PDB file of C-alpha atoms in Angstrom:
ATOM      1  CA  ASP A   1     -44.152 106.297-268.466  1.00 62.00           C
ATOM      2  CA  ALA A   2     -42.084 108.433-271.231  1.00 82.00           C
ATOM      3  CA  GLY A   3     -41.288 107.621-273.579  1.00 93.00           C
ATOM      4  CA  VAL A   4     -37.131 109.008-275.636  1.00 96.00           C
ATOM      5  CA  ILE A   5     -37.653 112.847-274.945  1.00 96.00           C
ATOM      6  CA  GLN A   6     -36.031 115.324-276.909  1.00 97.00           C
ATOM      7  CA  SER A   7     -34.808 118.309-276.703  1.00 97.00           C
ATOM      8  CA  PRO A   8     -34.906 120.968-279.183  1.00 97.00           C
ATOM      9  CA  ARG A   9     -38.076 120.107-281.501  1.00 96.00           C
ATOM     10  CA  HIS A  10     -36.267 121.919-284.313  1.00 97.00           C
ATOM     11  CA  GLU A  11     -33.035 124.198-284.748  1.00 97.00           C
ATOM     12  CA  VAL A  12     -32.402 127.077-286.238  1.00 97.00           C
ATOM     13  CA  THR A  13     -29.031 128.516-286.609  1.00 97.00           C
ATOM     14  CA  GLU A  14     -26.211 130.453-288.181  1.00 97.00           C
ATOM     15  CA  MET A  15     -22.750 128.481-290.116  1.00 97.00           C
ATOM     16  CA  GLY A  16     -20.105 128.259-286.932  1.00 96.00           C
ATOM     17  CA  GLN A  17     -22.068 128.673-284.125  1.00 97.00           C
ATOM     18  CA  GLU A  18     -22.935 126.064-281.165  1.00 97.00           C
ATOM     19  CA  VAL A  19     -25.301 123.978-281.914  1.00 98.00           C
ATOM     20  CA  THR A  20     -26.527 121.520-278.257  1.00 98.00           C
ATOM     21  CA  LEU A  21     -29.298 118.798-278.905  1.00 98.00           C
ATOM     22  CA  ARG A  22     -30.297 116.841-275.617  1.00 98.00           C
ATOM     23  CA  CYS A  23     -31.916 112.843-274.863  1.00 98.00           C
ATOM     24  CA  LYS A  24     -33.448 111.770-271.506  1.00 98.00           C
ATOM     25  CA  PRO A  25     -33.178 107.912-272.349  1.00 96.00           C
ATOM     26  CA  ILE A  26     -36.311 106.043-271.093  1.00 95.00           C
ATOM     27  CA  SER A  27     -36.010 104.866-267.141  1.00 94.00           C
ATOM     28  CA  GLY A  28     -33.899 101.486-267.042  1.00 92.00           C
ATOM     29  CA  HIS A  29     -32.631 101.782-270.465  1.00 92.00           C
ATOM     30  CA  ASN A  30     -28.735 101.259-270.489  1.00 89.00           C
ATOM     31  CA  SER A  31     -27.724 101.627-274.130  1.00 91.00           C
ATOM     32  CA  LEU A  32     -27.906 105.048-275.707  1.00 94.00           C
ATOM     33  CA  PHE A  33     -27.373 105.390-279.720  1.00 95.00           C
ATOM     34  CA  TRP A  34     -27.583 108.576-281.471  1.00 97.00           C
ATOM     35  CA  TYR A  35     -28.345 108.913-285.126  1.00 96.00           C
ATOM     36  CA  ARG A  36     -28.281 111.968-288.251  1.00 97.00           C
ATOM     37  CA  GLN A  37     -30.527 110.451-290.842  1.00 96.00           C
ATOM     38  CA  THR A  38     -30.192 112.609-294.152  1.00 94.00           C
ATOM     39  CA  MET A  39     -32.023 112.434-297.400  1.00 89.00           C
ATOM     40  CA  MET A  40     -28.400 111.293-298.877  1.00 88.00           C
ATOM     41  CA  ARG A  41     -27.366 108.855-296.447  1.00 89.00           C
ATOM     42  CA  GLY A  42     -30.513 107.888-294.045  1.00 90.00           C
ATOM     43  CA  LEU A  43     -29.910 107.005-290.722  1.00 93.00           C
ATOM     44  CA  GLU A  44     -26.492 106.618-289.873  1.00 92.00           C
ATOM     45  CA  LEU A  45     -25.227 105.444-286.082  1.00 92.00           C
ATOM     46  CA  LEU A  46     -23.117 108.709-285.003  1.00 95.00           C
ATOM     47  CA  ILE A  47     -22.257 107.251-281.321  1.00 95.00           C
ATOM     48  CA  TYR A  48     -23.039 105.249-278.787  1.00 91.00           C
ATOM     49  CA  PHE A  49     -23.512 104.260-275.165  1.00 93.00           C
ATOM     50  CA  ASN A  50     -23.648 101.648-272.854  1.00 90.00           C
ATOM     51  CA  ASN A  51     -23.386 102.616-269.287  1.00 91.00           C
ATOM     52  CA  ASN A  52     -23.130 106.091-269.550  1.00 93.00           C
ATOM     53  CA  VAL A  53     -20.105 104.695-271.375  1.00 93.00           C
ATOM     54  CA  PRO A  54     -19.102 105.672-274.980  1.00 93.00           C
ATOM     55  CA  ILE A  55     -19.269 102.683-276.427  1.00 90.00           C
ATOM     56  CA  ASP A  56     -18.196 103.057-280.374  1.00 88.00           C
ATOM     57  CA  ASP A  57     -18.065 107.227-282.032  1.00 91.00           C
ATOM     58  CA  SER A  58     -16.673 105.432-285.143  1.00 90.00           C
ATOM     59  CA  GLY A  59     -19.717 107.561-287.084  1.00 91.00           C
ATOM     60  CA  MET A  60     -19.580 110.793-285.428  1.00 94.00           C
ATOM     61  CA  PRO A  61     -18.621 113.205-288.869  1.00 87.00           C
ATOM     62  CA  GLU A  62     -15.225 114.305-287.593  1.00 83.00           C
ATOM     63  CA  ASP A  63     -14.208 116.919-283.957  1.00 90.00           C
ATOM     64  CA  ARG A  64     -16.858 119.254-284.950  1.00 95.00           C
ATOM     65  CA  PHE A  65     -18.854 116.787-282.900  1.00 97.00           C
ATOM     66  CA  SER A  66     -18.877 115.550-279.185  1.00 97.00           C
ATOM     67  CA  ALA A  67     -21.329 114.078-278.071  1.00 97.00           C
ATOM     68  CA  LYS A  68     -22.105 113.350-273.587  1.00 97.00           C
ATOM     69  CA  MET A  69     -23.882 111.152-271.301  1.00 97.00           C
ATOM     70  CA  PRO A  70     -23.174 112.798-267.692  1.00 96.00           C
ATOM     71  CA  ASN A  71     -25.398 110.199-266.881  1.00 94.00           C
ATOM     72  CA  ALA A  72     -28.249 107.185-266.477  1.00 93.00           C
ATOM     73  CA  SER A  73     -31.282 109.857-267.684  1.00 95.00           C
ATOM     74  CA  PHE A  74     -29.336 112.420-270.149  1.00 96.00           C
ATOM     75  CA  SER A  75     -26.887 112.560-272.836  1.00 98.00           C
ATOM     76  CA  THR A  76     -26.149 116.045-275.187  1.00 98.00           C
ATOM     77  CA  LEU A  77     -25.026 116.106-279.369  1.00 98.00           C
ATOM     78  CA  LYS A  78     -23.103 119.140-278.890  1.00 98.00           C
ATOM     79  CA  ILE A  79     -22.029 120.071-282.631  1.00 97.00           C
ATOM     80  CA  GLN A  80     -19.052 123.136-283.213  1.00 96.00           C
ATOM     81  CA  PRO A  81     -19.320 125.003-285.312  1.00 96.00           C
ATOM     82  CA  SER A  82     -21.774 124.138-287.053  1.00 96.00           C
ATOM     83  CA  GLU A  83     -21.800 124.075-290.819  1.00 96.00           C
ATOM     84  CA  PRO A  84     -24.284 123.715-293.251  1.00 96.00           C
ATOM     85  CA  ARG A  85     -23.709 119.857-294.184  1.00 95.00           C
ATOM     86  CA  ASP A  86     -25.018 119.390-290.415  1.00 96.00           C
ATOM     87  CA  SER A  87     -28.483 120.746-291.154  1.00 97.00           C
ATOM     88  CA  ALA A  88     -30.514 116.658-290.927  1.00 97.00           C
ATOM     89  CA  VAL A  89     -32.398 115.497-288.305  1.00 97.00           C
ATOM     90  CA  TYR A  90     -30.981 113.785-285.189  1.00 98.00           C
ATOM     91  CA  PHE A  91     -32.750 110.810-283.544  1.00 97.00           C
ATOM     92  CA  CYS A  92     -31.732 110.008-280.141  1.00 97.00           C
ATOM     93  CA  ALA A  93     -32.646 105.966-279.681  1.00 95.00           C
ATOM     94  CA  SER A  94     -32.109 103.524-275.493  1.00 94.00           C
ATOM     95  CA  SER A  95     -32.866  99.590-275.468  1.00 90.00           C
ATOM     96  CA  ARG A  96     -33.127  98.570-271.964  1.00 87.00           C
ATOM     97  CA  ASP A  97     -30.521  95.466-273.919  1.00 75.00           C
ATOM     98  CA  ARG A  98     -28.000  95.791-275.404  1.00 70.00           C
ATOM     99  CA  GLY A  99     -27.987  98.162-279.288  1.00 61.00           C
ATOM    100  CA  SER A 100     -27.627  94.263-280.656  1.00 62.00           C
ATOM    101  CA  THR A 101     -30.381  92.125-278.908  1.00 69.00           C
ATOM    102  CA  GLY A 102     -32.975  95.064-278.295  1.00 71.00           C
ATOM    103  CA  GLU A 103     -35.015  97.628-278.708  1.00 85.00           C
ATOM    104  CA  LEU A 104     -34.835 100.863-280.194  1.00 90.00           C
ATOM    105  CA  PHE A 105     -36.818 103.457-278.893  1.00 92.00           C
ATOM    106  CA  PHE A 106     -37.027 106.817-280.623  1.00 94.00           C
ATOM    107  CA  GLY A 107     -36.831 110.292-279.578  1.00 95.00           C
ATOM    108  CA  GLU A 108     -38.906 112.013-282.343  1.00 94.00           C
ATOM    109  CA  GLY A 109     -35.913 113.800-283.034  1.00 96.00           C
ATOM    110  CA  SER A 110     -34.378 116.893-283.740  1.00 97.00           C
ATOM    111  CA  ARG A 111     -34.844 118.603-286.821  1.00 97.00           C
ATOM    112  CA  LEU A 112     -31.516 121.267-287.104  1.00 98.00           C
ATOM    113  CA  THR A 113     -31.125 123.304-289.750  1.00 98.00           C
ATOM    114  CA  VAL A 114     -27.662 125.636-289.871  1.00 97.00           C
ATOM    115  CA  LEU A 115     -27.793 127.802-292.805  1.00 96.00           C
TER     116      LEU A 115
ATOM    117  CA  ALA B   1     -18.886  94.292-293.000  1.00 76.00           C
ATOM    118  CA  GLN B   2     -22.627  94.627-292.186  1.00 85.00           C
ATOM    119  CA  LYS B   3     -25.102  95.589-294.811  1.00 92.00           C
ATOM    120  CA  VAL B   4     -28.274  96.029-295.233  1.00 96.00           C
ATOM    121  CA  THR B   5     -30.374  97.096-298.576  1.00 96.00           C
ATOM    122  CA  GLN B   6     -33.533  98.729-299.440  1.00 97.00           C
ATOM    123  CA  ALA B   7     -33.592  99.029-303.373  1.00 95.00           C
ATOM    124  CA  GLN B   8     -36.815  99.915-303.407  1.00 96.00           C
ATOM    125  CA  THR B   9     -36.497 103.666-302.905  1.00 95.00           C
ATOM    126  CA  GLU B  10     -39.603 104.696-302.592  1.00 96.00           C
ATOM    127  CA  ILE B  11     -44.066 102.952-303.290  1.00 97.00           C
ATOM    128  CA  SER B  12     -46.548 104.301-304.669  1.00 97.00           C
ATOM    129  CA  VAL B  13     -49.956 101.003-303.823  1.00 96.00           C
ATOM    130  CA  VAL B  14     -53.917 101.294-304.165  1.00 97.00           C
ATOM    131  CA  GLU B  15     -55.705 100.664-300.733  1.00 97.00           C
ATOM    132  CA  LYS B  16     -56.211  97.446-300.596  1.00 97.00           C
ATOM    133  CA  GLU B  17     -53.375  96.011-302.611  1.00 97.00           C
ATOM    134  CA  ASP B  18     -50.885  93.694-301.252  1.00 97.00           C
ATOM    135  CA  VAL B  19     -47.479  95.260-301.138  1.00 98.00           C
ATOM    136  CA  THR B  20     -44.208  93.707-300.027  1.00 98.00           C
ATOM    137  CA  LEU B  21     -40.497  95.976-299.366  1.00 98.00           C
ATOM    138  CA  ASP B  22     -37.790  94.088-299.670  1.00 98.00           C
ATOM    139  CA  CYS B  23     -34.494  94.010-297.469  1.00 98.00           C
ATOM    140  CA  VAL B  24     -31.036  91.863-298.297  1.00 98.00           C
ATOM    141  CA  TYR B  25     -28.089  92.065-295.902  1.00 97.00           C
ATOM    142  CA  GLU B  26     -25.003  91.247-296.018  1.00 95.00           C
ATOM    143  CA  THR B  27     -22.725  89.909-292.789  1.00 93.00           C
ATOM    144  CA  ARG B  28     -20.376  87.598-292.486  1.00 89.00           C
ATOM    145  CA  ASP B  29     -21.359  86.502-288.763  1.00 89.00           C
ATOM    146  CA  THR B  30     -23.227  83.107-288.475  1.00 89.00           C
ATOM    147  CA  THR B  31     -25.689  84.650-285.337  1.00 90.00           C
ATOM    148  CA  TYR B  32     -27.510  88.301-286.370  1.00 92.00           C
ATOM    149  CA  TYR B  33     -30.725  89.940-285.538  1.00 91.00           C
ATOM    150  CA  LEU B  34     -32.697  90.947-288.917  1.00 94.00           C
ATOM    151  CA  PHE B  35     -35.107  94.525-288.058  1.00 94.00           C
ATOM    152  CA  TRP B  36     -38.278  96.624-289.352  1.00 96.00           C
ATOM    153  CA  TYR B  37     -39.511  99.179-288.421  1.00 96.00           C
ATOM    154  CA  LYS B  38     -41.631 102.559-289.564  1.00 97.00           C
ATOM    155  CA  GLN B  39     -41.234 106.267-289.715  1.00 96.00           C
ATOM    156  CA  PRO B  40     -45.025 107.494-289.846  1.00 94.00           C
ATOM    157  CA  PRO B  41     -45.514 111.330-290.805  1.00 90.00           C
ATOM    158  CA  SER B  42     -44.709 112.317-287.446  1.00 88.00           C
ATOM    159  CA  GLY B  43     -40.899 111.258-287.451  1.00 89.00           C
ATOM    160  CA  GLU B  44     -40.394 108.921-284.860  1.00 90.00           C
ATOM    161  CA  LEU B  45     -39.221 105.750-285.537  1.00 93.00           C
ATOM    162  CA  VAL B  46     -41.603 102.311-284.339  1.00 93.00           C
ATOM    163  CA  PHE B  47     -40.154  99.401-284.041  1.00 93.00           C
ATOM    164  CA  LEU B  48     -42.101  96.322-285.224  1.00 94.00           C
ATOM    165  CA  ILE B  49     -40.326  92.835-285.294  1.00 93.00           C
ATOM    166  CA  ARG B  50     -36.656  91.679-284.427  1.00 91.00           C
ATOM    167  CA  ARG B  51     -36.140  88.133-286.242  1.00 91.00           C
ATOM    168  CA  ASN B  52     -32.498  86.459-284.265  1.00 89.00           C
ATOM    169  CA  SER B  53     -30.726  84.120-287.523  1.00 91.00           C
ATOM    170  CA  PHE B  54     -31.787  81.016-286.170  1.00 89.00           C
ATOM    171  CA  ASP B  55     -35.423  81.463-286.816  1.00 86.00           C
ATOM    172  CA  GLU B  56     -35.701  81.320-290.228  1.00 84.00           C
ATOM    173  CA  GLN B  57     -40.027  80.901-289.838  1.00 84.00           C
ATOM    174  CA  ASN B  58     -42.094  83.251-290.935  1.00 86.00           C
ATOM    175  CA  GLU B  59     -43.825  85.815-289.496  1.00 87.00           C
ATOM    176  CA  ILE B  60     -47.205  87.213-288.853  1.00 88.00           C
ATOM    177  CA  SER B  61     -49.117  89.457-287.331  1.00 90.00           C
ATOM    178  CA  GLY B  62     -52.415  90.552-288.500  1.00 94.00           C
ATOM    179  CA  ARG B  63     -51.906  92.210-292.125  1.00 95.00           C
ATOM    180  CA  TYR B  64     -48.205  91.979-291.181  1.00 96.00           C
ATOM    181  CA  SER B  65     -46.015  89.737-292.163  1.00 95.00           C
ATOM    182  CA  TRP B  66     -42.597  89.205-292.844  1.00 95.00           C
ATOM    183  CA  ASN B  67     -40.745  86.206-294.964  1.00 95.00           C
ATOM    184  CA  PHE B  68     -36.911  86.047-293.611  1.00 95.00           C
ATOM    185  CA  GLN B  69     -34.573  83.444-295.695  1.00 94.00           C
ATOM    186  CA  LYS B  70     -31.128  82.891-294.749  1.00 92.00           C
ATOM    187  CA  SER B  71     -29.796  81.436-297.899  1.00 92.00           C
ATOM    188  CA  THR B  72     -30.669  84.672-300.130  1.00 95.00           C
ATOM    189  CA  SER B  73     -30.009  86.732-297.157  1.00 95.00           C
ATOM    190  CA  SER B  74     -32.845  88.104-297.180  1.00 96.00           C
ATOM    191  CA  PHE B  75     -36.345  89.542-294.763  1.00 96.00           C
ATOM    192  CA  ASN B  76     -39.297  90.927-297.011  1.00 97.00           C
ATOM    193  CA  PHE B  77     -42.271  92.716-295.872  1.00 97.00           C
ATOM    194  CA  THR B  78     -45.776  92.280-296.778  1.00 97.00           C
ATOM    195  CA  ILE B  79     -48.577  94.208-295.741  1.00 97.00           C
ATOM    196  CA  THR B  80     -51.924  92.444-296.999  1.00 97.00           C
ATOM    197  CA  ALA B  81     -55.109  94.611-297.527  1.00 97.00           C
ATOM    198  CA  SER B  82     -52.968  98.199-297.738  1.00 97.00           C
ATOM    199  CA  GLN B  83     -54.524 100.426-295.649  1.00 96.00           C
ATOM    200  CA  VAL B  84     -53.463 104.664-295.822  1.00 95.00           C
ATOM    201  CA  VAL B  85     -52.295 104.373-292.531  1.00 95.00           C
ATOM    202  CA  ASP B  86     -49.188 102.108-294.040  1.00 97.00           C
ATOM    203  CA  SER B  87     -48.022 104.964-295.538  1.00 97.00           C
ATOM    204  CA  ALA B  88     -44.666 106.134-293.846  1.00 97.00           C
ATOM    205  CA  VAL B  89     -41.045 104.685-294.757  1.00 96.00           C
ATOM    206  CA  TYR B  90     -39.772 101.501-293.964  1.00 98.00           C
ATOM    207  CA  PHE B  91     -36.416 100.780-292.396  1.00 97.00           C
ATOM    208  CA  CYS B  92     -34.526  97.029-292.330  1.00 97.00           C
ATOM    209  CA  ALA B  93     -31.867  96.893-290.186  1.00 95.00           C
ATOM    210  CA  LEU B  94     -28.785  94.585-288.999  1.00 93.00           C
ATOM    211  CA  SER B  95     -26.905  94.013-286.038  1.00 90.00           C
ATOM    212  CA  GLU B  96     -24.252  91.237-285.108  1.00 86.00           C
ATOM    213  CA  VAL B  97     -24.900  90.099-282.018  1.00 78.00           C
ATOM    214  CA  GLY B  98     -22.326  91.354-279.107  1.00 73.00           C
ATOM    215  CA  ASP B  99     -21.898  94.181-282.287  1.00 74.00           C
ATOM    216  CA  ASP B 100     -23.867  96.380-279.986  1.00 73.00           C
ATOM    217  CA  LYS B 101     -24.131  98.575-283.226  1.00 80.00           C
ATOM    218  CA  ILE B 102     -28.200  98.518-285.507  1.00 87.00           C
ATOM    219  CA  ILE B 103     -27.663  99.550-289.162  1.00 90.00           C
ATOM    220  CA  PHE B 104     -30.436 100.646-290.621  1.00 93.00           C
ATOM    221  CA  GLY B 105     -31.185 100.296-294.501  1.00 95.00           C
ATOM    222  CA  LYS B 106     -31.542 103.848-296.628  1.00 94.00           C
ATOM    223  CA  GLY B 107     -35.515 103.342-296.370  1.00 95.00           C
ATOM    224  CA  THR B 108     -38.356 102.101-298.529  1.00 97.00           C
ATOM    225  CA  ARG B 109     -40.892 104.930-298.960  1.00 96.00           C
ATOM    226  CA  LEU B 110     -44.543 103.403-298.684  1.00 98.00           C
ATOM    227  CA  HIS B 111     -47.537 105.644-300.397  1.00 97.00           C
ATOM    228  CA  ILE B 112     -50.617 104.125-300.013  1.00 97.00           C
ATOM    229  CA  LEU B 113     -53.138 106.129-302.494  1.00 95.00           C
ATOM    230  CA  PRO B 114     -57.119 106.076-300.984  1.00 92.00           C
TER     231      PRO B 114
END
């Protein structure tokens, strides 16, 4: 079975541009998580969904960030407008169970560089 | 509030040495889960183990072992007879039951030198 699929793997963009990161979770998984990884802050949970519904977005840095999950097999994380401090690796993860009890399966990450 | 502390930022050991990665956690709940994940150079995080707060038995899986002690709020990870392939960043994580969020520590970067 395919794992969690993220795209793009790498994105370089200029400040002010819109960035959209995509994620396809593992089929049958009910929970989806977006994490951001930086050297300074480590792995930060941005938002998570259960059965396509956003449950907690308290980790989303500010209004420039938004996430959607229109169906069980697709999610997007959008940054508009992007800023250099958004440069990070963004991971999507899915879980069969609700996150607190289940193993998270991570994608390979999307490395974002904002110039 | 939940918190996971991995005080060791970076560790280097020579191959075949044993190495222990420390993890200390904070939670107000009596029911919670603890995890360890490995992030090899390829970047993808890989699940290693999950323990629930009611099970303090130590666990061994091949060269890996985990020591869970509620009295000190610690969940340490030991690699015995380390190998170069063990080089990675290792994350300890915590989740309170019913909260869904899994909170990660900042990770320990482990270098196994040949």
